[in-house]
């Protein structure tokens, strides 16, 4: 599973704003700090505001702030609200599924279980858990399988070549 850049930027934006609770943050400031284009951040900010994660103040002296306390913002909920689709494979899309194996394949159940486990794990954490200065999050109980690590490294290498 790979999250979209929109979701990545949204989480980074929320973390930045959460670290500055005593003032309004600006898109320009976040763009510079996170090295993200202002155009992308405007789109992200708009979506976060529509979803109720941010409050925006327009005009001179305006900016953005969290709409909720960091400890009330679950990471899984943010991911669900920002991702355009969590369909890992075509058969997750009931309205456009043309897979010839539909109904005779157990892969759908396996992948659905993996997606649920991923989101359940994210639901255990809040925005407050991601902020610096707090005790470090517990490392995963079991290390990643070598084949998964190799796949991640391969994807990163391919991405850097694009």
PDB file of C-alpha atoms in Angstrom:
ATOM      1  CA  UNK A   1       0.000   0.000   0.000  1.00  0.00           C
ATOM      2  CA  UNK A   2       1.280   3.413  -0.852  1.00  0.00           C
ATOM      3  CA  UNK A   3      -0.295   6.626   0.360  1.00  0.00           C
ATOM      4  CA  UNK A   4      -0.702   9.486  -2.077  1.00  0.00           C
ATOM      5  CA  UNK A   5       1.394  12.631  -1.885  1.00  0.00           C
ATOM      6  CA  UNK A   6      -1.788  14.440  -0.853  1.00  0.00           C
ATOM      7  CA  UNK A   7      -2.001  12.349   2.315  1.00  0.00           C
ATOM      8  CA  UNK A   8       1.737  12.656   2.994  1.00  0.00           C
ATOM      9  CA  UNK A   9       1.547  16.446   2.673  1.00  0.00           C
ATOM     10  CA  UNK A  10      -1.606  16.532   4.816  1.00  0.00           C
ATOM     11  CA  UNK A  11       0.083  14.691   7.671  1.00  0.00           C
ATOM     12  CA  UNK A  12       3.171  16.908   7.444  1.00  0.00           C
ATOM     13  CA  UNK A  13       0.993  20.028   7.390  1.00  0.00           C
ATOM     14  CA  UNK A  14      -0.970  18.862  10.434  1.00  0.00           C
ATOM     15  CA  UNK A  15       2.249  18.089  12.327  1.00  0.00           C
ATOM     16  CA  UNK A  16       3.662  21.529  11.525  1.00  0.00           C
ATOM     17  CA  UNK A  17       0.502  23.339  12.605  1.00  0.00           C
ATOM     18  CA  UNK A  18       0.237  21.213  15.767  1.00  0.00           C
ATOM     19  CA  UNK A  19       3.753  22.285  16.768  1.00  0.00           C
ATOM     20  CA  UNK A  20       2.613  25.919  16.701  1.00  0.00           C
ATOM     21  CA  UNK A  21      -0.610  25.919  18.741  1.00  0.00           C
ATOM     22  CA  UNK A  22      -0.216  29.494  19.979  1.00  0.00           C
ATOM     23  CA  UNK A  23      -0.465  31.158  16.564  1.00  0.00           C
ATOM     24  CA  UNK A  24      -1.846  30.889  13.059  1.00  0.00           C
ATOM     25  CA  UNK A  25       0.454  29.249  10.523  1.00  0.00           C
ATOM     26  CA  UNK A  26       0.599  30.311   6.892  1.00  0.00           C
ATOM     27  CA  UNK A  27       0.771  28.151   3.796  1.00  0.00           C
ATOM     28  CA  UNK A  28       3.926  29.985   2.763  1.00  0.00           C
ATOM     29  CA  UNK A  29       5.605  29.170   6.077  1.00  0.00           C
ATOM     30  CA  UNK A  30       4.655  25.482   5.922  1.00  0.00           C
ATOM     31  CA  UNK A  31       5.687  25.246   2.264  1.00  0.00           C
ATOM     32  CA  UNK A  32       9.126  26.576   3.079  1.00  0.00           C
ATOM     33  CA  UNK A  33       9.564  24.447   6.205  1.00  0.00           C
ATOM     34  CA  UNK A  34       8.367  21.238   4.525  1.00  0.00           C
ATOM     35  CA  UNK A  35       9.774  21.978   1.065  1.00  0.00           C
ATOM     36  CA  UNK A  36       6.396  21.518  -0.594  1.00  0.00           C
ATOM     37  CA  UNK A  37       4.988  23.805  -3.270  1.00  0.00           C
ATOM     38  CA  UNK A  38       2.478  26.389  -2.085  1.00  0.00           C
ATOM     39  CA  UNK A  39       0.092  25.310  -4.825  1.00  0.00           C
ATOM     40  CA  UNK A  40       0.026  21.745  -3.495  1.00  0.00           C
ATOM     41  CA  UNK A  41      -0.366  22.975   0.074  1.00  0.00           C
ATOM     42  CA  UNK A  42      -3.308  25.172  -0.868  1.00  0.00           C
ATOM     43  CA  UNK A  43      -5.088  22.095  -2.219  1.00  0.00           C
ATOM     44  CA  UNK A  44      -4.155  20.064   0.879  1.00  0.00           C
ATOM     45  CA  UNK A  45      -5.255  22.859   3.222  1.00  0.00           C
ATOM     46  CA  UNK A  46      -8.584  23.149   1.420  1.00  0.00           C
ATOM     47  CA  UNK A  47      -9.218  19.396   1.738  1.00  0.00           C
ATOM     48  CA  UNK A  48      -8.189  19.329   5.416  1.00  0.00           C
ATOM     49  CA  UNK A  49     -10.514  22.235   6.132  1.00  0.00           C
ATOM     50  CA  UNK A  50     -13.404  20.581   4.262  1.00  0.00           C
ATOM     51  CA  UNK A  51     -12.831  17.409   6.278  1.00  0.00           C
ATOM     52  CA  UNK A  52     -12.858  19.386   9.534  1.00  0.00           C
ATOM     53  CA  UNK A  53      -9.211  18.890  10.525  1.00  0.00           C
ATOM     54  CA  UNK A  54      -8.186  22.543  10.061  1.00  0.00           C
ATOM     55  CA  UNK A  55      -9.744  25.927  10.669  1.00  0.00           C
ATOM     56  CA  UNK A  56      -8.786  28.636   8.203  1.00  0.00           C
ATOM     57  CA  UNK A  57      -8.784  32.387   8.799  1.00  0.00           C
ATOM     58  CA  UNK A  58      -8.862  34.500   5.632  1.00  0.00           C
ATOM     59  CA  UNK A  59      -7.378  37.903   4.978  1.00  0.00           C
ATOM     60  CA  UNK A  60      -4.432  39.888   6.286  1.00  0.00           C
ATOM     61  CA  UNK A  61      -3.062  38.210   9.382  1.00  0.00           C
ATOM     62  CA  UNK A  62      -4.955  35.039   8.487  1.00  0.00           C
ATOM     63  CA  UNK A  63      -3.695  31.496   8.454  1.00  0.00           C
ATOM     64  CA  UNK A  64      -4.510  27.990   9.581  1.00  0.00           C
ATOM     65  CA  UNK A  65      -4.843  26.194  12.898  1.00  0.00           C
ATOM     66  CA  UNK A  66      -6.002  22.785  14.058  1.00  0.00           C
ATOM     67  CA  UNK A  67      -9.751  22.395  14.440  1.00  0.00           C
ATOM     68  CA  UNK A  68      -9.204  19.831  17.222  1.00  0.00           C
ATOM     69  CA  UNK A  69      -6.588  19.121  19.856  1.00  0.00           C
ATOM     70  CA  UNK A  70      -3.722  16.949  18.507  1.00  0.00           C
ATOM     71  CA  UNK A  71      -4.661  14.127  20.884  1.00  0.00           C
ATOM     72  CA  UNK A  72      -8.147  14.047  19.326  1.00  0.00           C
ATOM     73  CA  UNK A  73      -6.925  13.617  15.736  1.00  0.00           C
ATOM     74  CA  UNK A  74      -6.487   9.939  14.864  1.00  0.00           C
ATOM     75  CA  UNK A  75      -3.975   9.268  12.089  1.00  0.00           C
ATOM     76  CA  UNK A  76      -6.140   6.512  10.589  1.00  0.00           C
ATOM     77  CA  UNK A  77      -9.093   8.896  10.323  1.00  0.00           C
ATOM     78  CA  UNK A  78      -6.950  11.501   8.547  1.00  0.00           C
ATOM     79  CA  UNK A  79      -5.661   8.899   6.085  1.00  0.00           C
ATOM     80  CA  UNK A  80      -9.184   7.636   5.368  1.00  0.00           C
ATOM     81  CA  UNK A  81     -10.436  11.175   4.775  1.00  0.00           C
ATOM     82  CA  UNK A  82      -7.570  12.185   2.470  1.00  0.00           C
ATOM     83  CA  UNK A  83      -7.031   9.080   0.357  1.00  0.00           C
ATOM     84  CA  UNK A  84      -9.164   9.166  -2.789  1.00  0.00           C
ATOM     85  CA  UNK A  85      -9.406   5.374  -2.759  1.00  0.00           C
ATOM     86  CA  UNK A  86      -8.248   2.645  -0.441  1.00  0.00           C
ATOM     87  CA  UNK A  87      -9.021  -0.010  -3.018  1.00  0.00           C
ATOM     88  CA  UNK A  88      -5.849  -2.076  -3.143  1.00  0.00           C
ATOM     89  CA  UNK A  89      -7.013  -4.048  -6.149  1.00  0.00           C
ATOM     90  CA  UNK A  90      -9.749  -3.755  -8.764  1.00  0.00           C
ATOM     91  CA  UNK A  91     -12.053  -6.234  -7.057  1.00  0.00           C
ATOM     92  CA  UNK A  92     -12.455  -3.811  -4.127  1.00  0.00           C
ATOM     93  CA  UNK A  93     -14.387  -1.538  -6.520  1.00  0.00           C
ATOM     94  CA  UNK A  94     -17.854  -3.051  -6.761  1.00  0.00           C
ATOM     95  CA  UNK A  95     -19.068  -0.612  -9.417  1.00  0.00           C
ATOM     96  CA  UNK A  96     -16.177  -1.122 -11.845  1.00  0.00           C
ATOM     97  CA  UNK A  97     -14.850  -4.593 -11.050  1.00  0.00           C
ATOM     98  CA  UNK A  98     -14.148  -6.537 -14.209  1.00  0.00           C
ATOM     99  CA  UNK A  99     -11.808  -9.100 -12.685  1.00  0.00           C
ATOM    100  CA  UNK A 100     -12.457 -12.536 -14.150  1.00  0.00           C
ATOM    101  CA  UNK A 101     -11.676 -14.158 -10.812  1.00  0.00           C
ATOM    102  CA  UNK A 102     -14.323 -12.210  -8.859  1.00  0.00           C
ATOM    103  CA  UNK A 103     -16.221 -14.524  -6.561  1.00  0.00           C
ATOM    104  CA  UNK A 104     -13.705 -17.369  -7.014  1.00  0.00           C
ATOM    105  CA  UNK A 105     -10.640 -15.777  -5.488  1.00  0.00           C
ATOM    106  CA  UNK A 106      -9.438 -15.632  -1.908  1.00  0.00           C
ATOM    107  CA  UNK A 107      -6.936 -12.859  -2.592  1.00  0.00           C
ATOM    108  CA  UNK A 108      -9.613 -10.221  -1.981  1.00  0.00           C
ATOM    109  CA  UNK A 109     -10.089 -11.416   1.599  1.00  0.00           C
ATOM    110  CA  UNK A 110      -6.356 -11.542   2.259  1.00  0.00           C
ATOM    111  CA  UNK A 111      -5.815  -8.018   0.954  1.00  0.00           C
ATOM    112  CA  UNK A 112      -8.888  -6.702   2.752  1.00  0.00           C
ATOM    113  CA  UNK A 113      -7.497  -8.116   6.007  1.00  0.00           C
ATOM    114  CA  UNK A 114      -4.154  -6.451   5.354  1.00  0.00           C
ATOM    115  CA  UNK A 115      -5.823  -3.094   4.672  1.00  0.00           C
ATOM    116  CA  UNK A 116      -7.898  -3.363   7.844  1.00  0.00           C
ATOM    117  CA  UNK A 117      -4.780  -4.227   9.873  1.00  0.00           C
ATOM    118  CA  UNK A 118      -2.950  -1.222   8.374  1.00  0.00           C
ATOM    119  CA  UNK A 119      -5.765   1.188   9.213  1.00  0.00           C
ATOM    120  CA  UNK A 120      -6.286  -0.338  12.661  1.00  0.00           C
ATOM    121  CA  UNK A 121      -2.595   0.229  13.373  1.00  0.00           C
ATOM    122  CA  UNK A 122      -2.845   3.867  12.250  1.00  0.00           C
ATOM    123  CA  UNK A 123      -5.953   4.298  14.428  1.00  0.00           C
ATOM    124  CA  UNK A 124      -3.827   3.558  17.506  1.00  0.00           C
ATOM    125  CA  UNK A 125      -1.951   6.845  17.038  1.00  0.00           C
ATOM    126  CA  UNK A 126      -2.959  10.465  17.260  1.00  0.00           C
ATOM    127  CA  UNK A 127      -1.357  13.580  15.865  1.00  0.00           C
ATOM    128  CA  UNK A 128       0.036  14.220  19.355  1.00  0.00           C
ATOM    129  CA  UNK A 129       1.983  10.938  19.113  1.00  0.00           C
ATOM    130  CA  UNK A 130       3.805  12.245  16.023  1.00  0.00           C
ATOM    131  CA  UNK A 131       5.048  15.484  17.540  1.00  0.00           C
ATOM    132  CA  UNK A 132       8.695  15.898  18.543  1.00  0.00           C
ATOM    133  CA  UNK A 133       9.568  16.150  22.202  1.00  0.00           C
ATOM    134  CA  UNK A 134       7.339  13.271  23.185  1.00  0.00           C
ATOM    135  CA  UNK A 135       8.631   9.812  24.105  1.00  0.00           C
ATOM    136  CA  UNK A 136       9.455   7.837  20.983  1.00  0.00           C
ATOM    137  CA  UNK A 137       6.804   5.527  19.659  1.00  0.00           C
ATOM    138  CA  UNK A 138       7.290   1.872  20.369  1.00  0.00           C
ATOM    139  CA  UNK A 139       9.145   0.064  17.604  1.00  0.00           C
ATOM    140  CA  UNK A 140       7.206  -2.638  15.778  1.00  0.00           C
ATOM    141  CA  UNK A 141       7.083  -5.867  17.758  1.00  0.00           C
ATOM    142  CA  UNK A 142       8.445  -7.837  14.844  1.00  0.00           C
ATOM    143  CA  UNK A 143      10.943  -6.567  12.272  1.00  0.00           C
ATOM    144  CA  UNK A 144       9.906  -6.406   8.646  1.00  0.00           C
ATOM    145  CA  UNK A 145      10.554  -9.463   6.555  1.00  0.00           C
ATOM    146  CA  UNK A 146      13.714  -9.126   4.405  1.00  0.00           C
ATOM    147  CA  UNK A 147      11.624  -9.499   1.237  1.00  0.00           C
ATOM    148  CA  UNK A 148       9.450  -6.537   2.281  1.00  0.00           C
ATOM    149  CA  UNK A 149      12.534  -4.420   3.051  1.00  0.00           C
ATOM    150  CA  UNK A 150      13.995  -5.324  -0.372  1.00  0.00           C
ATOM    151  CA  UNK A 151      10.707  -4.349  -2.044  1.00  0.00           C
ATOM    152  CA  UNK A 152      10.683  -0.981  -0.234  1.00  0.00           C
ATOM    153  CA  UNK A 153      14.280  -0.273  -1.273  1.00  0.00           C
ATOM    154  CA  UNK A 154      13.478  -1.217  -4.880  1.00  0.00           C
ATOM    155  CA  UNK A 155      10.442   1.099  -4.934  1.00  0.00           C
ATOM    156  CA  UNK A 156      12.492   3.981  -3.515  1.00  0.00           C
ATOM    157  CA  UNK A 157      15.197   3.408  -6.107  1.00  0.00           C
ATOM    158  CA  UNK A 158      12.653   3.361  -8.941  1.00  0.00           C
ATOM    159  CA  UNK A 159      11.004   6.504  -7.568  1.00  0.00           C
ATOM    160  CA  UNK A 160      14.299   8.372  -7.471  1.00  0.00           C
ATOM    161  CA  UNK A 161      14.946   7.444 -11.104  1.00  0.00           C
ATOM    162  CA  UNK A 162      11.599   8.923 -12.239  1.00  0.00           C
TER     163      UNK A 162
END
